[in-house]
Amino acid sequence: MNNGSKVKTAFLIIAVCAVLMLIEGAIEFAEPEWWEDWESYHFLELLVTGGLLCAVGFLSVEVRAMRQAADSMAEKLKAASGSFNKLLEAHYDTWELTRSEREVARLVLKGCSNAEIAEIRNSAIGTVKAQTHSIYAKSGLSGKNQLMSFLLEELTDGNTLT
């Protein structure tokens, strides 16, 4: 059960309890002898019902705010992802990487080893080594760490290491 479902379930339980207590209170109120039998626990029931109704109201406002915040963050993440892809493609274009080299470079950036890249791409490790060497030569970078550092630097403040 995800967090959204848990919140909805809790909200539903509280709402049902509040409605049941309201119905029970309405039935008691409708009986003429309720004034004669009024006891202090009825006051407590009213307080609990009021508290439940307030909780339902506060929860609905909070859930709506959380949903709007999540939607906003999702939009920002999508925009950032698109910007990162544009940044990568711009560098790949500048470095004149082939389609295969671009795929290998992405896998390198994801942290894959040469063996993992070879397995993913169904190619020999020697081929992957040659492609990574070509990527580093074309980019003017010395290896995986410098490639990652270069792109991280670009993302954080727009400046390059070189």
mmCIF file of C-alpha atoms in Angstrom:
data_model
loop_
_atom_site.group_PDB
_atom_site.id
_atom_site.type_symbol
_atom_site.label_atom_id
_atom_site.label_comp_id
_atom_site.label_asym_id
_atom_site.label_seq_id
_atom_site.Cartn_x
_atom_site.Cartn_y
_atom_site.Cartn_z
ATOM 1 C CA MET A 1 0.000 0.000 0.000
ATOM 2 C CA ASN A 2 1.564 3.293 -1.062
ATOM 3 C CA ASN A 3 1.492 6.492 1.009
ATOM 4 C CA GLY A 4 -1.374 7.990 -0.995
ATOM 5 C CA SER A 5 -3.532 4.922 -0.335
ATOM 6 C CA LYS A 6 -2.655 4.975 3.367
ATOM 7 C CA VAL A 7 -3.676 8.620 3.682
ATOM 8 C CA LYS A 8 -6.915 8.012 1.780
ATOM 9 C CA THR A 9 -7.707 5.001 3.984
ATOM 10 C CA ALA A 10 -7.062 6.967 7.190
ATOM 11 C CA PHE A 11 -9.154 9.846 5.857
ATOM 12 C CA LEU A 12 -12.003 7.463 5.031
ATOM 13 C CA ILE A 13 -11.895 5.790 8.459
ATOM 14 C CA ILE A 14 -12.023 9.132 10.254
ATOM 15 C CA ALA A 15 -14.849 10.359 8.031
ATOM 16 C CA VAL A 16 -16.897 7.185 8.589
ATOM 17 C CA CYS A 17 -16.390 7.406 12.358
ATOM 18 C CA ALA A 18 -17.453 11.053 12.375
ATOM 19 C CA VAL A 19 -20.560 10.308 10.321
ATOM 20 C CA LEU A 20 -21.515 7.379 12.564
ATOM 21 C CA MET A 21 -21.154 9.524 15.656
ATOM 22 C CA LEU A 22 -23.229 12.266 14.022
ATOM 23 C CA ILE A 23 -25.969 9.772 13.167
ATOM 24 C CA GLU A 24 -25.916 8.422 16.698
ATOM 25 C CA GLY A 25 -26.124 11.948 18.083
ATOM 26 C CA ALA A 26 -28.984 12.838 15.737
ATOM 27 C CA ILE A 27 -30.938 9.764 16.843
ATOM 28 C CA GLU A 28 -30.463 10.694 20.491
ATOM 29 C CA PHE A 29 -31.400 14.306 19.807
ATOM 30 C CA ALA A 30 -34.591 13.212 18.011
ATOM 31 C CA GLU A 31 -35.810 11.327 21.067
ATOM 32 C CA PRO A 32 -37.856 13.613 23.362
ATOM 33 C CA GLU A 33 -36.483 12.123 26.558
ATOM 34 C CA TRP A 34 -32.872 12.845 25.670
ATOM 35 C CA TRP A 35 -32.918 16.016 27.780
ATOM 36 C CA GLU A 36 -33.926 14.002 30.818
ATOM 37 C CA ASP A 37 -31.208 11.380 30.290
ATOM 38 C CA TRP A 38 -28.453 13.845 29.339
ATOM 39 C CA GLU A 39 -25.208 12.841 30.958
ATOM 40 C CA SER A 40 -21.684 14.118 30.789
ATOM 41 C CA TYR A 41 -20.613 11.416 28.321
ATOM 42 C CA HIS A 42 -22.897 13.013 25.707
ATOM 43 C CA PHE A 43 -20.825 16.182 25.947
ATOM 44 C CA LEU A 44 -17.695 14.070 25.468
ATOM 45 C CA GLU A 45 -19.274 12.452 22.390
ATOM 46 C CA LEU A 46 -19.948 15.903 20.937
ATOM 47 C CA LEU A 47 -16.335 16.909 21.523
ATOM 48 C CA VAL A 48 -15.042 13.726 19.892
ATOM 49 C CA THR A 49 -17.370 14.180 16.919
ATOM 50 C CA GLY A 50 -16.295 17.786 16.533
ATOM 51 C CA GLY A 51 -12.654 16.737 16.753
ATOM 52 C CA LEU A 52 -13.139 14.088 14.104
ATOM 53 C CA LEU A 53 -14.861 16.534 11.780
ATOM 54 C CA CYS A 54 -12.071 19.083 12.287
ATOM 55 C CA ALA A 55 -9.494 16.369 11.577
ATOM 56 C CA VAL A 56 -11.295 15.459 8.353
ATOM 57 C CA GLY A 57 -11.245 19.104 7.295
ATOM 58 C CA PHE A 58 -7.574 19.599 8.172
ATOM 59 C CA LEU A 59 -6.625 16.338 6.474
ATOM 60 C CA SER A 60 -8.416 17.248 3.277
ATOM 61 C CA VAL A 61 -6.628 20.612 3.125
ATOM 62 C CA GLU A 62 -3.256 19.004 3.881
ATOM 63 C CA VAL A 63 -3.727 16.210 1.344
ATOM 64 C CA ARG A 64 -4.650 18.734 -1.338
ATOM 65 C CA ALA A 65 -1.527 20.797 -0.537
ATOM 66 C CA MET A 66 0.672 17.696 -0.573
ATOM 67 C CA ARG A 67 -0.772 16.593 -3.910
ATOM 68 C CA GLN A 68 -0.129 20.039 -5.424
ATOM 69 C CA ALA A 69 3.444 20.002 -4.085
ATOM 70 C CA ALA A 70 4.036 16.517 -5.514
ATOM 71 C CA ASP A 71 2.655 17.588 -8.893
ATOM 72 C CA SER A 72 4.904 20.655 -8.871
ATOM 73 C CA MET A 73 7.967 18.563 -8.008
ATOM 74 C CA ALA A 74 7.125 16.070 -10.758
ATOM 75 C CA GLU A 75 6.945 18.896 -13.298
ATOM 76 C CA LYS A 76 10.279 20.297 -12.103
ATOM 77 C CA LEU A 77 11.892 16.863 -12.249
ATOM 78 C CA LYS A 78 10.621 16.375 -15.788
ATOM 79 C CA ALA A 79 12.007 19.775 -16.797
ATOM 80 C CA ALA A 80 15.359 19.036 -15.140
ATOM 81 C CA SER A 81 15.533 15.646 -16.826
ATOM 82 C CA GLY A 82 14.855 17.248 -20.191
ATOM 83 C CA SER A 83 17.512 19.880 -19.534
ATOM 84 C CA PHE A 84 20.030 17.219 -18.570
ATOM 85 C CA ASN A 85 19.292 15.277 -21.749
ATOM 86 C CA LYS A 86 19.735 18.452 -23.821
ATOM 87 C CA LEU A 87 23.038 19.122 -22.053
ATOM 88 C CA LEU A 88 24.252 15.593 -22.773
ATOM 89 C CA GLU A 89 23.178 15.733 -26.396
ATOM 90 C CA ALA A 90 24.874 19.117 -26.866
ATOM 91 C CA HIS A 91 28.154 17.710 -25.556
ATOM 92 C CA TYR A 92 27.759 14.531 -27.589
ATOM 93 C CA ASP A 93 27.230 16.681 -30.689
ATOM 94 C CA THR A 94 30.253 18.836 -29.873
ATOM 95 C CA TRP A 95 32.378 15.741 -29.318
ATOM 96 C CA GLU A 96 30.945 14.158 -32.486
ATOM 97 C CA LEU A 97 30.078 10.869 -30.791
ATOM 98 C CA THR A 98 28.497 8.106 -32.836
ATOM 99 C CA ARG A 99 25.123 6.646 -31.841
ATOM 100 C CA SER A 100 26.879 3.651 -30.250
ATOM 101 C CA GLU A 101 29.303 5.886 -28.364
ATOM 102 C CA ARG A 102 26.373 7.941 -27.063
ATOM 103 C CA GLU A 103 24.698 4.797 -25.753
ATOM 104 C CA VAL A 104 27.922 3.655 -24.102
ATOM 105 C CA ALA A 105 28.491 7.117 -22.624
ATOM 106 C CA ARG A 106 25.009 7.057 -21.048
ATOM 107 C CA LEU A 107 25.695 3.656 -19.529
ATOM 108 C CA VAL A 108 29.050 4.912 -18.221
ATOM 109 C CA LEU A 109 27.253 7.863 -16.610
ATOM 110 C CA LYS A 110 24.806 5.437 -14.996
ATOM 111 C CA GLY A 111 27.801 3.775 -13.343
ATOM 112 C CA CYS A 112 27.952 0.586 -15.398
ATOM 113 C CA SER A 113 31.254 -1.251 -15.704
ATOM 114 C CA ASN A 114 32.653 -2.230 -19.093
ATOM 115 C CA ALA A 115 31.518 -5.814 -18.504
ATOM 116 C CA GLU A 116 27.982 -4.665 -17.650
ATOM 117 C CA ILE A 117 27.877 -2.411 -20.707
ATOM 118 C CA ALA A 118 29.046 -5.294 -22.906
ATOM 119 C CA GLU A 119 26.322 -7.527 -21.464
ATOM 120 C CA ILE A 120 23.603 -4.876 -21.864
ATOM 121 C CA ARG A 121 24.624 -4.118 -25.453
ATOM 122 C CA ASN A 122 25.381 -7.750 -26.389
ATOM 123 C CA SER A 123 28.882 -6.859 -27.466
ATOM 124 C CA ALA A 124 32.426 -7.835 -26.551
ATOM 125 C CA ILE A 125 34.227 -6.147 -23.679
ATOM 126 C CA GLY A 126 36.980 -5.184 -26.136
ATOM 127 C CA THR A 127 34.431 -3.295 -28.220
ATOM 128 C CA VAL A 128 33.189 -1.415 -25.159
ATOM 129 C CA LYS A 129 36.760 -0.570 -24.136
ATOM 130 C CA ALA A 130 37.447 0.798 -27.620
ATOM 131 C CA GLN A 131 34.244 2.854 -27.530
ATOM 132 C CA THR A 132 34.974 4.301 -24.070
ATOM 133 C CA HIS A 133 38.533 5.128 -25.160
ATOM 134 C CA SER A 134 37.093 6.913 -28.211
ATOM 135 C CA ILE A 135 34.597 8.820 -26.024
ATOM 136 C CA TYR A 136 37.352 10.027 -23.702
ATOM 137 C CA ALA A 137 39.640 10.940 -26.615
ATOM 138 C CA LYS A 138 36.907 12.899 -28.434
ATOM 139 C CA SER A 139 35.819 14.681 -25.249
ATOM 140 C CA GLY A 140 39.341 15.480 -24.116
ATOM 141 C CA LEU A 141 38.661 13.809 -20.775
ATOM 142 C CA SER A 142 40.838 11.149 -19.180
ATOM 143 C CA GLY A 143 38.232 8.650 -18.015
ATOM 144 C CA LYS A 144 34.938 7.830 -16.337
ATOM 145 C CA ASN A 145 35.578 9.932 -13.229
ATOM 146 C CA GLN A 146 36.533 13.025 -15.195
ATOM 147 C CA LEU A 147 33.524 12.578 -17.502
ATOM 148 C CA MET A 148 31.172 12.386 -14.524
ATOM 149 C CA SER A 149 32.874 15.315 -12.808
ATOM 150 C CA PHE A 150 32.705 17.396 -15.973
ATOM 151 C CA LEU A 151 28.968 16.863 -16.389
ATOM 152 C CA LEU A 152 28.262 17.313 -12.677
ATOM 153 C CA GLU A 153 30.115 20.610 -12.766
ATOM 154 C CA GLU A 154 28.022 21.656 -15.770
ATOM 155 C CA LEU A 155 24.829 20.815 -13.909
ATOM 156 C CA THR A 156 25.736 22.550 -10.660
ATOM 157 C CA ASP A 157 26.931 25.939 -11.839
ATOM 158 C CA GLY A 158 27.291 25.949 -15.598
ATOM 159 C CA ASN A 159 31.082 26.056 -15.565
ATOM 160 C CA THR A 160 33.395 23.427 -16.954
ATOM 161 C CA LEU A 161 36.436 21.970 -15.275
ATOM 162 C CA THR A 162 38.700 22.773 -18.197
#
